[in-house]
Tab-separated table of C-alpha atoms in Angstrom:
chain	number	residue	atom	x	y	z
A	1	UNK	CA	12.345	-21.226	50.803
A	2	UNK	CA	11.324	-23.816	48.186
A	3	UNK	CA	8.665	-21.409	46.806
A	4	UNK	CA	11.276	-18.672	46.535
A	5	UNK	CA	13.591	-20.998	44.580
A	6	UNK	CA	10.776	-21.881	42.147
A	7	UNK	CA	9.918	-18.180	41.670
A	8	UNK	CA	13.555	-17.307	40.893
A	9	UNK	CA	13.706	-20.263	38.520
A	10	UNK	CA	10.528	-19.153	36.728
A	11	UNK	CA	11.950	-15.686	36.280
A	12	UNK	CA	15.264	-16.962	34.931
A	13	UNK	CA	13.483	-19.337	32.482
A	14	UNK	CA	11.200	-16.497	31.241
A	15	UNK	CA	14.342	-14.416	30.672
A	16	UNK	CA	15.933	-17.091	28.669
A	17	UNK	CA	12.871	-17.428	26.475
A	18	UNK	CA	13.434	-13.834	25.368
A	19	UNK	CA	10.591	-12.114	27.087
A	20	UNK	CA	9.916	-10.537	30.499
A	21	UNK	CA	7.654	-12.195	32.970
A	22	UNK	CA	4.617	-10.030	32.165
A	23	UNK	CA	4.841	-10.832	28.436
A	24	UNK	CA	5.068	-14.561	29.142
A	25	UNK	CA	2.159	-14.376	31.574
A	26	UNK	CA	0.020	-12.387	29.125
A	27	UNK	CA	0.635	-14.815	26.227
A	28	UNK	CA	-0.530	-17.717	28.348
A	29	UNK	CA	-3.747	-16.056	29.429
A	30	UNK	CA	-4.917	-14.975	25.948
A	31	UNK	CA	-6.480	-16.553	22.867
A	32	UNK	CA	-5.408	-15.095	19.536
A	33	UNK	CA	-6.235	-15.232	15.864
A	34	UNK	CA	-4.198	-14.054	12.890
A	35	UNK	CA	-5.864	-10.999	11.271
A	36	UNK	CA	-3.253	-10.479	8.527
A	37	UNK	CA	0.220	-11.555	7.481
A	38	UNK	CA	2.888	-9.748	5.570
A	39	UNK	CA	6.217	-10.298	3.830
A	40	UNK	CA	8.971	-7.957	2.908
A	41	UNK	CA	8.216	-4.890	0.746
A	42	UNK	CA	9.345	-4.252	-2.851
A	43	UNK	CA	10.406	-0.634	-3.308
A	44	UNK	CA	11.208	1.500	-6.363
A	45	UNK	CA	14.661	3.353	-6.668
A	46	UNK	CA	13.309	6.088	-4.433
A	47	UNK	CA	12.150	3.721	-1.634
A	48	UNK	CA	8.505	4.105	-2.544
A	49	UNK	CA	6.393	0.954	-2.266
A	50	UNK	CA	5.448	-1.014	-5.416
A	51	UNK	CA	3.390	-3.635	-3.471
A	52	UNK	CA	1.325	-3.256	-0.329
A	53	UNK	CA	0.099	0.143	-1.597
A	54	UNK	CA	-3.551	-0.399	-0.744
A	55	UNK	CA	-5.350	-1.232	2.489
A	56	UNK	CA	-8.703	-2.600	3.581
A	57	UNK	CA	-10.489	-2.453	6.836
A	58	UNK	CA	-10.455	-5.697	8.719
A	59	UNK	CA	-12.431	-6.430	11.881
A	60	UNK	CA	-11.850	-8.778	14.837
A	61	UNK	CA	-15.090	-9.596	16.524
A	62	UNK	CA	-15.462	-11.157	20.002
A	63	UNK	CA	-18.525	-13.465	20.447
A	64	UNK	CA	-21.146	-11.589	22.617
A	65	UNK	CA	-24.595	-10.131	22.281
A	66	UNK	CA	-23.348	-6.610	21.511
A	67	UNK	CA	-21.226	-7.878	18.644
A	68	UNK	CA	-24.126	-9.835	17.185
A	69	UNK	CA	-26.316	-6.696	17.139
A	70	UNK	CA	-23.620	-4.794	15.245
A	71	UNK	CA	-22.989	-7.444	12.526
A	72	UNK	CA	-25.228	-5.922	9.811
A	73	UNK	CA	-23.520	-2.534	10.096
A	74	UNK	CA	-20.036	-4.042	10.212
A	75	UNK	CA	-19.807	-7.048	7.996
A	76	UNK	CA	-20.520	-7.326	4.275
A	77	UNK	CA	-23.751	-9.270	3.821
A	78	UNK	CA	-22.101	-12.207	2.085
A	79	UNK	CA	-19.720	-12.794	4.976
A	80	UNK	CA	-22.426	-12.770	7.788
A	81	UNK	CA	-23.118	-16.585	7.840
A	82	UNK	CA	-19.439	-17.547	8.195
A	83	UNK	CA	-18.868	-14.858	10.800
A	84	UNK	CA	-21.947	-16.045	12.762
A	85	UNK	CA	-20.675	-19.671	12.516
A	86	UNK	CA	-17.373	-18.657	13.997
A	87	UNK	CA	-18.837	-16.530	16.782
A	88	UNK	CA	-21.266	-19.419	17.603
A	89	UNK	CA	-18.200	-21.595	18.392
A	90	UNK	CA	-17.037	-19.022	20.888
A	91	UNK	CA	-14.114	-17.940	18.752
A	92	UNK	CA	-12.887	-14.528	17.653
A	93	UNK	CA	-14.127	-13.860	14.028
A	94	UNK	CA	-12.009	-11.994	11.523
A	95	UNK	CA	-13.625	-10.496	8.334
A	96	UNK	CA	-13.710	-7.503	6.022
A	97	UNK	CA	-15.427	-4.500	7.604
A	98	UNK	CA	-17.736	-1.819	6.272
A	99	UNK	CA	-17.018	0.626	9.188
A	100	UNK	CA	-14.398	1.638	11.692
A	101	UNK	CA	-15.103	0.139	15.162
A	102	UNK	CA	-13.038	0.685	18.328
A	103	UNK	CA	-15.082	-0.909	21.040
A	104	UNK	CA	-14.254	-3.502	23.695
A	105	UNK	CA	-15.731	-6.399	21.605
A	106	UNK	CA	-15.108	-5.187	18.127
A	107	UNK	CA	-11.903	-3.660	16.754
A	108	UNK	CA	-10.912	-2.793	13.249
A	109	UNK	CA	-7.526	-2.334	11.732
A	110	UNK	CA	-6.187	-1.227	8.324
A	111	UNK	CA	-4.519	-4.208	6.692
A	112	UNK	CA	-2.340	-4.158	3.605
A	113	UNK	CA	-3.335	-5.572	0.192
A	114	UNK	CA	-0.178	-6.854	-1.458
A	115	UNK	CA	-1.373	-6.564	-5.050
A	116	UNK	CA	-4.017	-3.907	-5.033
A	117	UNK	CA	-5.093	-1.345	-7.588
A	118	UNK	CA	-2.157	0.979	-6.876
A	119	UNK	CA	0.515	-1.719	-7.133
A	120	UNK	CA	2.837	-1.263	-10.123
A	121	UNK	CA	4.895	-3.368	-12.463
A	122	UNK	CA	3.306	-6.743	-11.805
A	123	UNK	CA	5.298	-8.151	-14.704
A	124	UNK	CA	8.460	-7.379	-12.664
A	125	UNK	CA	7.262	-8.021	-9.077
A	126	UNK	CA	5.584	-11.331	-9.958
A	127	UNK	CA	3.305	-12.971	-7.331
A	128	UNK	CA	3.165	-15.466	-4.460
A	129	UNK	CA	1.323	-18.717	-4.033
A	130	UNK	CA	-1.159	-19.619	-1.267
A	131	UNK	CA	1.629	-20.502	1.126
A	132	UNK	CA	3.272	-17.086	0.645
A	133	UNK	CA	6.193	-18.280	-1.467
A	134	UNK	CA	7.327	-16.352	-4.568
A	135	UNK	CA	6.171	-18.002	-7.859
A	136	UNK	CA	7.624	-15.535	-10.401
A	137	UNK	CA	9.526	-12.245	-10.779
A	138	UNK	CA	11.124	-10.515	-7.864
A	139	UNK	CA	8.892	-12.424	-5.499
A	140	UNK	CA	10.565	-15.628	-6.617
A	141	UNK	CA	14.132	-14.382	-7.080
A	142	UNK	CA	14.239	-12.752	-3.646
A	143	UNK	CA	11.824	-15.119	-1.878
A	144	UNK	CA	14.187	-15.853	1.110
A	145	UNK	CA	14.887	-12.106	1.646
A	146	UNK	CA	11.207	-11.173	1.494
A	147	UNK	CA	10.247	-14.091	3.753
A	148	UNK	CA	12.821	-12.944	6.321
A	149	UNK	CA	10.740	-9.734	6.823
A	150	UNK	CA	7.465	-11.646	7.293
A	151	UNK	CA	5.152	-10.717	10.042
A	152	UNK	CA	1.633	-11.104	11.406
A	153	UNK	CA	-1.063	-8.927	12.935
A	154	UNK	CA	-3.005	-10.828	15.563
A	155	UNK	CA	-6.153	-10.068	17.604
A	156	UNK	CA	-5.896	-11.232	21.174
A	157	UNK	CA	-8.428	-11.496	24.026
A	158	UNK	CA	-8.133	-12.573	27.673
A	159	UNK	CA	-9.106	-16.193	28.212
A	160	UNK	CA	-9.598	-18.681	31.016
A	161	UNK	CA	-7.336	-21.730	31.354
A	162	UNK	CA	-10.020	-23.730	29.390
A	163	UNK	CA	-9.506	-21.353	26.392
A	164	UNK	CA	-12.925	-19.745	26.828
A	165	UNK	CA	-12.860	-15.996	26.233
A	166	UNK	CA	-13.395	-13.832	29.366
A	167	UNK	CA	-16.523	-11.760	29.275
A	168	UNK	CA	-14.921	-8.445	30.385
A	169	UNK	CA	-11.770	-8.843	28.316
A	170	UNK	CA	-11.136	-6.426	25.511
A	171	UNK	CA	-9.799	-7.364	22.063
A	172	UNK	CA	-6.356	-5.941	21.357
A	173	UNK	CA	-4.141	-6.035	18.285
A	174	UNK	CA	-0.535	-7.369	18.500
A	175	UNK	CA	1.978	-6.809	15.698
A	176	UNK	CA	4.748	-9.347	15.361
A	177	UNK	CA	6.875	-7.854	12.525
A	178	UNK	CA	3.730	-6.978	10.599
A	179	UNK	CA	4.472	-4.607	7.686
A	180	UNK	CA	8.091	-4.230	8.637
A	181	UNK	CA	10.063	-1.788	6.531
A	182	UNK	CA	12.492	-4.434	5.320
A	183	UNK	CA	12.490	-5.558	1.705
A	184	UNK	CA	14.071	-5.179	-1.732
A	185	UNK	CA	14.831	-1.972	-3.628
A	186	UNK	CA	14.666	-2.032	-7.410
A	187	UNK	CA	16.008	0.282	-10.103
A	188	UNK	CA	12.438	0.894	-11.301
A	189	UNK	CA	10.925	4.398	-10.783
A	190	UNK	CA	7.200	4.653	-9.918
A	191	UNK	CA	6.886	7.912	-11.798
A	192	UNK	CA	8.220	6.368	-15.030
A	193	UNK	CA	6.157	3.170	-14.806
């Protein structure tokens, strides 16, 4: 009877925390790393993006022998030492990628570049600092609105209670508001800029 009471109590507490029991259990048995973060979009008058117009390929790599053998094909040469150092610590490494991978130990995802080559009107949009806060332009004026649409893309992998990654566990990506459609619409037109 006592076990049943604790079981019901656990389910109720999990429900109050805003998730179902399987979500709570999954989050406790995984190790994750942030792959990319985003904030609200800035759109032109026709709801076409002015920022986040470009993407890059980003890899999440689980430490194992198969991953190490694929590093040269996957990772730009200048990033190999830092990736190897992270993998040597038994952690998931995140880096730019030269190729698309969708394997158990290596996954790639397209991540947004906020101010890429195809972004327009930088004199109007402004820019953000290292903490993701607007410094000038629309980024500064509407900082709170754009921050309210912030999100992250995380790579997760099954782990033991000690935090060590499980050998057979697969890397998965989890979006928590990453690249949400929310943002600010301007009166600027992409075609006229």
